[in-house]
Tab-separated table of C-alpha atoms and ligand atoms in Angstrom:
chain	number	residue	atom	x	y	z
A	1	UNK	CA	22.319	-14.136	-9.057
A	2	UNK	CA	23.726	-12.380	-12.305
A	3	UNK	CA	21.764	-11.568	-15.496
A	4	UNK	CA	22.819	-10.624	-19.036
A	5	UNK	CA	23.324	-7.102	-19.600
A	6	UNK	CA	20.925	-6.126	-22.257
A	7	UNK	CA	22.469	-5.085	-25.812
A	8	UNK	CA	21.595	-3.813	-29.443
A	9	UNK	CA	20.327	-6.955	-30.525
A	10	UNK	CA	18.018	-7.386	-27.305
A	11	UNK	CA	16.211	-3.644	-27.884
A	12	UNK	CA	15.938	-4.501	-31.597
A	13	UNK	CA	13.894	-7.689	-30.547
A	14	UNK	CA	11.972	-5.225	-27.958
A	15	UNK	CA	11.407	-2.819	-30.519
A	16	UNK	CA	9.822	-5.633	-33.173
A	17	UNK	CA	7.514	-6.496	-30.730
A	18	UNK	CA	6.442	-3.197	-28.976
A	19	UNK	CA	7.226	-0.464	-31.570
A	20	UNK	CA	10.015	1.904	-30.901
A	21	UNK	CA	8.103	4.146	-29.158
A	22	UNK	CA	7.543	2.094	-26.269
A	23	UNK	CA	11.043	0.927	-25.721
A	24	UNK	CA	12.816	3.572	-23.727
A	25	UNK	CA	16.213	4.012	-23.038
A	26	UNK	CA	16.427	8.191	-22.482
A	27	UNK	CA	18.370	8.549	-19.267
A	28	UNK	CA	15.768	10.929	-17.735
A	29	UNK	CA	13.103	8.163	-18.203
A	30	UNK	CA	15.147	5.468	-16.490
A	31	UNK	CA	15.783	7.516	-13.628
A	32	UNK	CA	12.181	8.014	-13.210
A	33	UNK	CA	11.593	4.624	-13.284
A	34	UNK	CA	14.828	3.954	-11.126
A	35	UNK	CA	12.615	4.612	-7.846
A	36	UNK	CA	9.392	4.859	-6.238
A	37	UNK	CA	8.291	6.413	-2.995
A	38	UNK	CA	10.620	4.211	-0.882
A	39	UNK	CA	13.433	6.023	0.993
A	40	UNK	CA	16.276	7.349	-1.342
A	41	UNK	CA	16.970	4.263	-3.101
A	42	UNK	CA	17.677	4.213	-6.693
A	43	UNK	CA	18.509	1.590	-9.324
A	44	UNK	CA	18.448	2.174	-12.968
A	45	UNK	CA	16.751	-0.157	-15.244
A	46	UNK	CA	18.615	-0.404	-18.587
A	47	UNK	CA	15.424	-0.306	-20.440
A	48	UNK	CA	11.822	0.637	-19.884
A	49	UNK	CA	9.073	-1.278	-22.194
A	50	UNK	CA	5.847	-0.316	-22.140
A	51	UNK	CA	3.289	-3.061	-23.564
A	52	UNK	CA	-0.172	-2.466	-24.167
A	53	UNK	CA	-1.520	-6.081	-24.584
A	54	UNK	CA	-1.005	-9.623	-22.991
A	55	UNK	CA	0.399	-10.820	-26.107
A	56	UNK	CA	3.050	-8.566	-25.647
A	57	UNK	CA	4.318	-9.230	-22.419
A	58	UNK	CA	4.322	-12.865	-23.137
A	59	UNK	CA	6.690	-12.480	-25.990
A	60	UNK	CA	8.981	-10.056	-23.890
A	61	UNK	CA	8.830	-12.606	-20.880
A	62	UNK	CA	9.600	-15.221	-22.890
A	63	UNK	CA	12.500	-13.683	-24.643
A	64	UNK	CA	13.881	-12.478	-21.314
A	65	UNK	CA	13.531	-15.872	-19.669
A	66	UNK	CA	15.313	-17.136	-22.751
A	67	UNK	CA	17.942	-14.710	-22.713
A	68	UNK	CA	18.502	-14.516	-18.759
A	69	UNK	CA	17.323	-10.819	-18.751
A	70	UNK	CA	15.632	-9.757	-15.608
A	71	UNK	CA	12.171	-7.770	-15.454
A	72	UNK	CA	10.963	-5.576	-12.902
A	73	UNK	CA	6.859	-5.006	-13.172
A	74	UNK	CA	5.891	-1.613	-12.522
A	75	UNK	CA	2.955	0.278	-11.398
A	76	UNK	CA	2.357	4.054	-10.778
A	77	UNK	CA	5.762	3.815	-8.701
A	78	UNK	CA	4.097	4.849	-5.491
A	79	UNK	CA	5.126	1.789	-3.683
A	80	UNK	CA	6.852	1.987	-0.200
A	81	UNK	CA	9.012	-0.851	0.211
A	82	UNK	CA	10.918	-0.724	-3.195
A	83	UNK	CA	8.817	-3.263	-5.088
A	84	UNK	CA	9.160	-1.434	-8.487
A	85	UNK	CA	12.848	-0.701	-8.050
A	86	UNK	CA	14.836	-2.562	-10.907
A	87	UNK	CA	17.356	-3.703	-8.048
A	88	UNK	CA	19.447	-5.732	-10.806
A	89	UNK	CA	18.795	-3.684	-13.699
A	90	UNK	CA	17.544	-5.107	-16.739
A	91	UNK	CA	13.827	-4.238	-17.969
A	92	UNK	CA	11.372	-2.060	-16.129
A	93	UNK	CA	7.925	-3.510	-17.415
A	94	UNK	CA	5.908	-0.277	-17.065
A	95	UNK	CA	2.397	-1.118	-17.064
A	96	UNK	CA	0.746	2.480	-17.684
A	97	UNK	CA	-0.508	1.530	-21.116
A	98	UNK	CA	-2.384	-1.628	-19.937
A	99	UNK	CA	-4.982	1.185	-18.722
A	100	UNK	CA	-8.643	-0.197	-19.709
A	101	UNK	CA	-11.334	-1.049	-17.641
A	102	UNK	CA	-12.544	-4.187	-19.377
A	103	UNK	CA	-15.964	-4.475	-18.161
A	104	UNK	CA	-18.210	-3.505	-15.355
A	105	UNK	CA	-20.680	-6.317	-14.743
A	106	UNK	CA	-23.733	-5.044	-12.874
A	107	UNK	CA	-25.738	-7.939	-12.659
A	108	UNK	CA	-22.953	-9.981	-10.647
A	109	UNK	CA	-21.412	-6.865	-9.155
A	110	UNK	CA	-18.128	-7.333	-10.803
A	111	UNK	CA	-15.447	-5.451	-12.476
A	112	UNK	CA	-12.671	-6.747	-14.763
A	113	UNK	CA	-9.764	-4.378	-15.309
A	114	UNK	CA	-6.297	-4.041	-16.922
A	115	UNK	CA	-3.368	-3.407	-14.063
A	116	UNK	CA	-2.616	-0.174	-15.197
A	117	UNK	CA	-5.893	1.463	-14.155
A	118	UNK	CA	-5.449	4.349	-11.391
A	119	UNK	CA	-7.621	3.117	-8.430
A	120	UNK	CA	-9.566	6.032	-7.777
A	121	UNK	CA	-10.651	5.866	-11.562
A	122	UNK	CA	-11.550	2.600	-11.241
A	123	UNK	CA	-13.673	3.192	-8.170
A	124	UNK	CA	-15.374	6.461	-9.571
A	125	UNK	CA	-16.348	4.106	-12.806
A	126	UNK	CA	-17.988	1.433	-10.577
A	127	UNK	CA	-19.544	4.112	-8.396
A	128	UNK	CA	-21.422	5.738	-11.276
A	129	UNK	CA	-23.259	2.429	-11.509
A	130	UNK	CA	-23.884	2.392	-7.864
A	131	UNK	CA	-21.188	-0.376	-6.907
A	132	UNK	CA	-18.244	0.280	-4.449
A	133	UNK	CA	-14.783	-1.046	-4.524
A	134	UNK	CA	-13.876	-0.109	-1.064
A	135	UNK	CA	-10.094	-0.838	-0.894
A	136	UNK	CA	-8.681	3.020	-0.881
A	137	UNK	CA	-4.834	3.337	-0.227
A	138	UNK	CA	-3.727	6.798	0.829
A	139	UNK	CA	-2.124	7.225	-2.768
A	140	UNK	CA	-5.591	6.259	-4.684
A	141	UNK	CA	-5.477	9.327	-6.690
A	142	UNK	CA	-2.258	8.050	-8.534
A	143	UNK	CA	-1.426	4.332	-7.766
A	144	UNK	CA	-2.528	1.888	-9.949
A	145	UNK	CA	-5.141	-1.222	-9.281
A	146	UNK	CA	-2.129	-3.861	-10.547
A	147	UNK	CA	0.188	-2.354	-7.987
A	148	UNK	CA	-2.391	-2.555	-5.335
A	149	UNK	CA	-2.920	-6.497	-6.182
A	150	UNK	CA	0.817	-7.217	-6.466
A	151	UNK	CA	0.953	-5.456	-2.800
A	152	UNK	CA	-1.996	-6.320	-1.357
A	153	UNK	CA	-2.405	-3.038	-0.210
A	154	UNK	CA	-5.079	-1.895	2.132
A	155	UNK	CA	-6.028	1.877	3.286
A	156	UNK	CA	-8.587	3.452	5.736
A	157	UNK	CA	-11.521	1.232	4.931
A	158	UNK	CA	-9.747	-2.059	5.603
A	159	UNK	CA	-11.242	-2.033	8.975
A	160	UNK	CA	-14.515	-2.619	7.561
A	161	UNK	CA	-14.148	-3.853	4.456
A	162	UNK	CA	-10.979	-5.752	4.408
A	163	UNK	CA	-7.830	-5.594	1.831
A	164	UNK	CA	-7.418	-6.293	-1.746
A	165	UNK	CA	-6.957	-9.874	-1.295
A	166	UNK	CA	-10.704	-10.210	0.090
A	167	UNK	CA	-11.790	-8.432	-3.594
A	168	UNK	CA	-9.889	-10.589	-6.059
A	169	UNK	CA	-11.909	-13.594	-7.528
A	170	UNK	CA	-9.632	-14.284	-10.456
A	171	UNK	CA	-6.389	-13.102	-12.380
A	172	UNK	CA	-4.710	-13.506	-16.071
A	173	UNK	CA	-1.140	-13.923	-15.277
A	174	UNK	CA	1.901	-14.520	-17.451
A	175	UNK	CA	4.604	-16.680	-16.129
A	176	UNK	CA	8.206	-16.174	-16.312
A	177	UNK	CA	8.524	-18.215	-19.364
A	178	UNK	CA	5.760	-16.478	-21.102
A	179	UNK	CA	2.859	-18.959	-20.603
A	180	UNK	CA	-0.435	-17.355	-19.751
A	181	UNK	CA	-2.502	-18.523	-17.068
A	182	UNK	CA	-5.902	-17.752	-15.910
A	183	UNK	CA	-6.426	-18.506	-11.995
A	184	UNK	CA	-9.940	-18.257	-9.799
A	185	UNK	CA	-13.565	-17.687	-11.510
A	186	UNK	CA	-15.928	-14.979	-11.813
A	187	UNK	CA	-17.941	-16.689	-8.732
A	188	UNK	CA	-17.752	-15.695	-5.310
A	189	UNK	CA	-17.406	-19.224	-4.030
A	190	UNK	CA	-14.667	-21.361	-5.352
A	191	UNK	CA	-13.376	-24.614	-3.511
A	192	UNK	CA	-11.650	-25.966	-6.632
A	193	UNK	CA	-8.038	-26.680	-5.996
A	194	UNK	CA	-5.153	-24.819	-5.100
A	195	UNK	CA	-5.940	-21.133	-4.492
A	196	UNK	CA	-3.320	-19.706	-6.999
A	197	UNK	CA	-5.162	-16.307	-7.259
A	198	UNK	CA	-4.202	-15.504	-3.544
A	199	UNK	CA	-0.590	-16.783	-3.909
A	200	UNK	CA	-0.449	-14.234	-6.416
A	201	UNK	CA	-1.980	-11.490	-4.570
A	202	UNK	CA	0.504	-9.768	-2.610
A	203	UNK	CA	3.642	-11.586	-4.316
A	204	UNK	CA	5.185	-8.384	-5.103
A	205	UNK	CA	5.962	-9.115	-9.011
A	206	UNK	CA	8.204	-11.918	-7.977
A	207	UNK	CA	6.062	-15.146	-9.151
A	208	UNK	CA	4.244	-13.766	-12.475
A	209	UNK	CA	2.945	-10.309	-14.286
A	210	UNK	CA	-0.533	-9.670	-13.684
A	211	UNK	CA	-2.340	-8.655	-17.052
A	212	UNK	CA	-6.148	-8.849	-15.871
A	213	UNK	CA	-7.750	-8.660	-12.717
A	214	UNK	CA	-11.415	-9.641	-11.822
A	215	UNK	CA	-12.676	-7.728	-8.819
A	216	UNK	CA	-15.580	-8.472	-6.477
A	217	UNK	CA	-17.856	-5.306	-5.890
A	218	UNK	CA	-20.696	-4.440	-3.195
A	219	UNK	CA	-23.279	-1.790	-3.379
A	220	UNK	CA	-22.307	1.681	-2.540
A	221	UNK	CA	-22.999	3.006	0.793
A	222	UNK	CA	-25.206	6.156	0.396
A	223	UNK	CA	-24.393	7.936	3.481
A	224	UNK	CA	-21.124	8.821	5.457
A	225	UNK	CA	-20.556	10.490	8.827
A	226	UNK	CA	-16.814	11.721	9.476
A	227	UNK	CA	-15.963	12.343	13.143
A	228	UNK	CA	-12.696	14.230	13.823
A	229	UNK	CA	-11.665	13.267	17.498
A	230	UNK	CA	-9.074	15.153	19.399
A	231	UNK	CA	-7.302	13.785	22.443
A	232	UNK	CA	-4.764	15.265	24.891
A	233	UNK	CA	-2.932	11.996	25.211
A	234	UNK	CA	-1.567	9.754	22.502
A	235	UNK	CA	-2.348	6.741	24.495
A	236	UNK	CA	-5.849	7.555	25.320
A	237	UNK	CA	-6.338	7.919	21.220
A	238	UNK	CA	-5.103	4.666	21.196
A	239	UNK	CA	-6.896	3.040	23.756
A	240	UNK	CA	-10.288	4.469	22.353
A	241	UNK	CA	-9.848	2.168	19.412
A	242	UNK	CA	-10.793	-0.829	20.936
A	243	UNK	CA	-13.327	1.048	23.216
A	244	UNK	CA	-15.412	1.874	19.877
A	245	UNK	CA	-15.164	-1.410	18.142
A	246	UNK	CA	-16.407	-3.118	21.537
A	247	UNK	CA	-19.553	-0.915	21.211
A	248	UNK	CA	-20.508	-3.137	18.150
A	249	UNK	CA	-20.188	-0.185	15.907
A	250	UNK	CA	-17.414	-1.206	12.851
A	251	UNK	CA	-16.712	2.073	11.585
A	252	UNK	CA	-15.905	2.538	7.837
A	253	UNK	CA	-12.361	3.880	8.830
A	254	UNK	CA	-10.709	4.565	12.020
A	255	UNK	CA	-7.581	6.450	11.619
A	256	UNK	CA	-4.754	7.279	14.034
A	257	UNK	CA	-2.797	10.430	13.605
A	258	UNK	CA	-0.252	11.885	16.001
A	259	UNK	CA	-0.115	15.506	16.570
A	260	UNK	CA	3.097	16.175	14.491
A	261	UNK	CA	1.575	14.096	11.720
A	262	UNK	CA	-1.723	16.418	11.427
A	263	UNK	CA	0.699	19.361	11.934
A	264	UNK	CA	2.694	18.572	9.031
A	265	UNK	CA	-0.212	17.727	6.644
A	266	UNK	CA	-1.929	20.913	7.821
A	267	UNK	CA	1.196	23.028	6.885
A	268	UNK	CA	1.751	21.077	3.338
A	269	UNK	CA	-2.057	22.195	2.407
A	270	UNK	CA	-2.108	25.703	3.870
A	271	UNK	CA	-1.706	27.160	0.197
A	272	UNK	CA	-5.095	25.041	-0.836
A	273	UNK	CA	-6.855	26.475	2.101
A	274	UNK	CA	-7.271	22.920	3.640
A	275	UNK	CA	-5.687	24.048	6.897
A	276	UNK	CA	-6.713	23.356	10.766
A	277	UNK	CA	-4.699	24.616	13.675
A	278	UNK	CA	-3.756	21.766	16.203
A	279	UNK	CA	-3.853	23.436	19.485
A	280	UNK	CA	-0.693	22.674	21.748
A	281	UNK	CA	-2.441	20.764	24.280
A	282	UNK	CA	-3.716	17.754	21.294
A	283	UNK	CA	-1.690	15.034	21.197
A	284	UNK	CA	-3.561	12.868	18.777
A	285	UNK	CA	-6.473	12.649	16.609
A	286	UNK	CA	-8.754	10.031	15.863
A	287	UNK	CA	-10.542	9.998	12.238
A	288	UNK	CA	-13.726	7.984	12.672
A	289	UNK	CA	-16.034	7.153	9.587
A	290	UNK	CA	-19.139	5.354	9.586
A	291	UNK	CA	-21.269	4.643	6.516
A	292	UNK	CA	-24.664	3.194	5.629
A	293	UNK	CA	-27.842	4.177	3.995
A	294	UNK	CA	-29.513	6.046	6.594
A	295	UNK	CA	-28.370	9.495	8.126
A	296	UNK	CA	-30.470	8.995	11.391
A	297	UNK	CA	-28.582	5.542	11.892
A	298	UNK	CA	-25.036	7.109	11.285
A	299	UNK	CA	-26.011	9.947	13.888
A	300	UNK	CA	-26.750	7.105	16.321
A	301	UNK	CA	-23.789	5.179	15.756
A	302	UNK	CA	-21.669	8.653	16.414
A	303	UNK	CA	-23.750	8.999	19.287
A	304	UNK	CA	-22.831	5.847	20.781
A	305	UNK	CA	-19.102	6.343	19.918
A	306	UNK	CA	-19.105	9.718	21.597
A	307	UNK	CA	-20.337	8.279	24.643
A	308	UNK	CA	-17.943	5.295	24.512
A	309	UNK	CA	-14.859	7.570	24.701
A	310	UNK	CA	-15.920	10.207	27.018
A	311	UNK	CA	-13.775	9.289	29.655
A	312	UNK	CA	-10.770	9.130	27.367
A	313	UNK	CA	-11.354	12.862	26.001
A	314	UNK	CA	-13.283	16.015	26.864
A	315	UNK	CA	-12.296	17.987	23.925
A	316	UNK	CA	-15.081	19.019	21.176
A	317	UNK	CA	-15.814	16.082	18.509
A	318	UNK	CA	-16.538	17.529	15.048
A	319	UNK	CA	-18.898	15.537	12.905
A	320	UNK	CA	-18.660	16.254	9.287
A	321	UNK	CA	-21.904	15.369	7.202
A	322	UNK	CA	-21.363	17.131	4.091
A	323	UNK	CA	-19.037	15.656	1.524
A	324	UNK	CA	-17.100	18.856	0.952
A	325	UNK	CA	-16.059	18.850	4.651
A	326	UNK	CA	-15.562	14.978	4.709
A	327	UNK	CA	-13.020	15.239	1.536
A	328	UNK	CA	-11.403	18.292	3.425
A	329	UNK	CA	-10.456	15.980	6.498
A	330	UNK	CA	-9.895	12.976	4.292
A	331	UNK	CA	-7.456	15.160	2.032
A	332	UNK	CA	-5.262	16.100	5.458
A	333	UNK	CA	-5.226	12.567	6.269
A	334	UNK	CA	-4.151	11.331	2.856
A	335	UNK	CA	-1.569	13.771	2.306
A	336	UNK	CA	0.279	12.582	5.715
A	337	UNK	CA	2.837	10.375	4.259
A	338	UNK	CA	3.988	12.897	1.553
A	339	UNK	CA	4.082	16.014	4.139
A	340	UNK	CA	5.990	13.809	6.508
A	341	UNK	CA	8.477	12.474	4.343
A	342	UNK	CA	9.241	15.891	2.595
A	343	UNK	CA	12.184	17.485	3.172
A	344	UNK	CA	14.129	14.882	5.377
A	345	UNK	CA	15.694	11.246	4.209
A	346	UNK	CA	13.061	8.662	5.937
A	347	UNK	CA	12.467	5.223	6.649
A	348	UNK	CA	9.021	3.905	7.113
A	349	UNK	CA	8.207	0.777	8.695
A	350	UNK	CA	4.389	-0.491	8.275
A	351	UNK	CA	3.612	-2.366	11.413
A	352	UNK	CA	0.663	-4.345	12.547
A	353	UNK	CA	-0.393	-5.746	15.486
A	354	UNK	CA	-3.703	-7.344	17.045
A	355	UNK	CA	-5.084	-4.058	17.566
A	356	UNK	CA	-5.751	-4.396	21.449
A	357	UNK	CA	-1.942	-4.106	21.344
A	358	UNK	CA	-1.896	-0.819	19.774
A	359	UNK	CA	-1.301	1.342	22.460
A	360	UNK	CA	1.422	-0.771	23.812
A	361	UNK	CA	2.986	-0.550	20.278
A	362	UNK	CA	2.974	3.062	20.207
A	363	UNK	CA	4.825	3.294	23.538
A	364	UNK	CA	7.377	0.928	22.710
A	365	UNK	CA	7.947	2.682	19.250
A	366	UNK	CA	8.758	6.045	20.897
A	367	UNK	CA	10.693	4.370	23.624
A	368	UNK	CA	12.993	2.484	21.096
A	369	UNK	CA	13.214	5.674	19.439
A	370	UNK	CA	14.455	7.491	22.330
A	371	UNK	CA	17.045	4.470	22.858
A	372	UNK	CA	18.503	4.744	19.671
A	373	UNK	CA	18.124	8.799	19.391
A	374	UNK	CA	15.583	8.916	16.408
A	375	UNK	CA	12.341	11.130	15.914
A	376	UNK	CA	9.296	8.960	14.716
A	377	UNK	CA	6.071	10.486	13.377
A	378	UNK	CA	3.150	8.098	13.582
A	379	UNK	CA	-0.182	7.545	11.944
A	380	UNK	CA	-2.196	4.898	10.494
A	381	UNK	CA	-5.108	2.384	10.639
A	382	UNK	CA	-5.482	2.149	14.127
A	383	UNK	CA	-8.884	-0.088	13.625
A	384	UNK	CA	-6.563	-2.712	12.069
A	385	UNK	CA	-3.786	-2.214	14.711
A	386	UNK	CA	-1.789	-0.782	11.631
A	387	UNK	CA	0.775	1.638	12.524
A	388	UNK	CA	2.841	3.377	10.092
A	389	UNK	CA	6.116	4.498	11.416
A	390	UNK	CA	8.172	7.171	9.902
A	391	UNK	CA	11.520	7.799	11.171
A	392	UNK	CA	13.368	10.746	10.146
A	393	UNK	CA	16.872	11.506	9.629
A	394	UNK	CA	16.748	15.357	10.319
A	395	UNK	CA	19.289	15.914	13.005
A	396	UNK	CA	20.842	12.366	12.774
A	397	UNK	CA	24.713	11.791	11.484
A	398	UNK	CA	25.069	9.526	8.498
A	399	UNK	CA	26.628	6.869	11.017
A	400	UNK	CA	23.932	7.212	13.305
A	401	UNK	CA	21.392	6.911	10.666
A	402	UNK	CA	22.908	3.924	9.230
A	403	UNK	CA	24.212	2.091	12.526
A	404	UNK	CA	21.606	2.741	15.067
A	405	UNK	CA	18.232	3.136	12.951
A	406	UNK	CA	18.461	-0.272	11.741
A	407	UNK	CA	19.096	-1.561	15.403
A	408	UNK	CA	15.757	0.423	16.428
A	409	UNK	CA	13.711	-0.969	13.464
A	410	UNK	CA	14.618	-4.352	14.457
A	411	UNK	CA	13.544	-4.019	17.917
A	412	UNK	CA	10.346	-2.468	16.673
A	413	UNK	CA	9.507	-5.452	14.618
A	414	UNK	CA	10.722	-7.944	17.283
A	415	UNK	CA	8.364	-6.360	19.596
A	416	UNK	CA	5.605	-6.583	16.812
A	417	UNK	CA	6.225	-10.313	16.329
A	418	UNK	CA	6.247	-11.353	19.834
A	419	UNK	CA	2.854	-9.748	20.103
A	420	UNK	CA	1.326	-11.654	17.208
A	421	UNK	CA	1.644	-9.184	14.579
A	422	UNK	CA	3.822	-8.550	11.607
A	423	UNK	CA	6.275	-6.395	9.876
A	424	UNK	CA	4.582	-5.133	6.839
A	425	UNK	CA	0.415	-4.786	6.921
A	426	UNK	CA	0.019	-3.055	3.469
A	427	UNK	CA	3.281	-1.809	1.990
A	428	UNK	CA	4.926	-5.160	1.276
A	429	UNK	CA	8.868	-6.412	2.183
A	430	UNK	CA	10.229	-5.365	-1.426
A	431	UNK	CA	13.842	-4.059	-0.947
A	432	UNK	CA	13.671	-2.391	2.598
A	433	UNK	CA	12.353	-4.828	5.053
A	434	UNK	CA	13.811	-8.094	3.529
A	435	UNK	CA	16.709	-8.289	5.889
A	436	UNK	CA	14.043	-8.368	8.768
A	437	UNK	CA	12.175	-11.412	7.090
A	438	UNK	CA	13.874	-13.890	9.346
A	439	UNK	CA	12.395	-12.170	12.380
A	440	UNK	CA	8.942	-13.461	11.077
A	441	UNK	CA	9.442	-16.632	9.320
A	442	UNK	CA	11.560	-19.894	10.253
A	443	UNK	CA	14.228	-21.031	8.123
A	444	UNK	CA	11.674	-23.845	6.538
A	445	UNK	CA	8.970	-21.460	6.064
A	446	UNK	CA	11.469	-19.159	4.068
A	447	UNK	CA	12.616	-22.477	2.116
A	448	UNK	CA	9.132	-23.704	1.510
A	449	UNK	CA	8.269	-19.973	-0.019
A	450	UNK	CA	11.639	-20.084	-2.021
A	451	UNK	CA	10.413	-23.340	-3.723
A	452	UNK	CA	7.297	-21.847	-4.503
A	453	UNK	CA	9.158	-18.850	-6.088
A	454	UNK	CA	11.430	-21.674	-8.056
A	455	UNK	CA	8.374	-23.332	-9.761
A	456	UNK	CA	6.932	-19.862	-10.842
A	457	UNK	CA	10.128	-18.536	-11.973
A	458	UNK	CA	13.160	-21.057	-12.063
A	459	UNK	CA	15.633	-18.873	-13.812
A	460	UNK	CA	14.611	-16.140	-11.054
A	461	UNK	CA	14.300	-13.263	-13.737
A	462	UNK	CA	10.910	-11.712	-12.216
A	463	UNK	CA	11.777	-8.838	-9.900
A	464	UNK	CA	15.181	-10.376	-8.339
A	465	UNK	CA	16.446	-9.204	-4.950
A	466	UNK	CA	12.906	-8.748	-3.454
A	467	UNK	CA	11.351	-10.244	-0.197
A	468	UNK	CA	14.083	-12.640	0.597
A	469	UNK	CA	17.248	-11.752	2.494
A	470	UNK	CA	20.570	-11.769	0.428
B	501	MLT	C1	-1.084	5.740	4.356
B	501	MLT	O1	-1.944	5.255	5.163
B	501	MLT	O2	-0.850	7.305	4.342
B	501	MLT	C2	-0.268	5.379	3.544
B	501	MLT	O3	-0.054	3.746	3.758
B	501	MLT	C3	1.122	6.037	2.854
B	501	MLT	C4	1.946	5.954	4.163
B	501	MLT	O4	2.064	5.280	4.962
B	501	MLT	O5	2.946	6.810	3.815
B	502	ZN	ZN1	-1.523	2.987	5.141
C-alpha cells in the first residue's frame, strides 16, 4: 500500500489546525520519533503533529483519510515491538500534549484520563485518594497510559491484578475518517452489544486513535513485603513459581531474573549506590511481593512461601519491609531491560506459556540459543509464565545475526505455541514479530482480523505495516 507524500499544502493545513509550533519538520525531532525502544529500527515520519484536543485529532484524521496520508499514533516511545515507528513515513501523531487527568471519581473508584499522561503520575494521583491503578510496566516512570492501552501492557503486578484490559471500562476514540466514537460505559458490568472497548485495547494504533480512557480503580493496599530469593539453579527458580502459587498465596509480583540480568542491572546502577553483589554460585533470583492491609498476615504469607520452596533453595532469603529497601530492589528489576540492551544490538522476544511450562521454556530457550550460537539473557513475570528473552548480538557476525537468530526465534515461538502459549504477552506484535504471526493464527483467523481492520480503517492509513505479515 502506498501513501501520498506530504507536501507544502498539507503542512499549511496542519498549521491552520494546530498552530505552527505543533507541526514539526525539524530533522532532529523527526529522528527522535523515527524509533522507540525496539531493536535498532528507525523509520522517519515526514511530519510530527502534536494535537492537544480531540477536535484537532478529528480534523487531522479526516484530512489524512481524504488525502491518503498515513498516520502513526505515538505515546512516549518506550514500546518494544515497534508500534510507534512510522514505518511508511507520513504523520507521527504525537500524543504528549494530551496529558490531562480529567477526573478521579472517588465515589465509584474510576479515573478518566487523556492518553498522554505518564503511567506513574496517574498511579500517584489516584494513590493520593487511597486508590490503586495496579498495572505497572517496567517503564512506568516514562511510558504513557495511552500507549499502555494500545499495547495492552502488563508488568510485574499482573500476576495478582491483571493487565490493562482488566481496567479499561470505556474509551473515546477517533476513527480513521475522523468520526468520534465512545465505547463501553462507566459501570463495572456491561453486557450490551459487541465489546468494542476491548477490541481497541491492544490494537496497537491500527484501528483508531485513543483520545480518552476511563479506568477502573481498586483500594490501595496499605502494606507490602518484598522477598528476594536467590537460587543456585535457574531451573529450581522457575520450578519454585508454581510451588508458591499452589500454596494458595497469590503474590502481587513474582518475578524471575537470571544471574546475568541482575548482574547487569546492578552494574548499571552502581553509580547511584543501588548495587548488590551476585555471588558466583547464584544462578537466578525470584522477587516475590505480597501485599494487603496487615503486616502480620503478610509475614505469615512470606513464611508459607519460604517453607514451600525450602527444597529448591538453601540460600538466605531477604525480606524487605521498608519502602526504601523495596524501592531499591524494584529499581534493580525495572532497569534490567535497559541495562541488558545497553551496548549491544539486541532483539527481544516476549514469550508467554501456561506457567507450569516455564521451567521447560527456559531450558528450551537456552538449548535453541546454543544450537544457533546466540546468547540470551532472560527475566520476566514468572507468575504469568511470561519470560522476556533478550538476544544480544555481542560477538555474532552480521550474517549470523541476520540468518541464524531469526531461525532460533521461530523455533522458540513454535515451542511456546505448541505449549499453549503465544508470541507476545505484553509488548505487542508491531513491526518485529509480524512475520511470526502465522505460527499463532490460522489463515482464516488472520483474514477475519484483517476484515475487522478494514471496517475500522478501509484505506489502511492508521499505523500501516504493523501486526500483519507483508
Ligand atoms: C520488563 O518487564 O522489564 C519490560 O517488559 C521491559 C523489557 O522487557 O525490556
Ligand atoms: Zn515486562
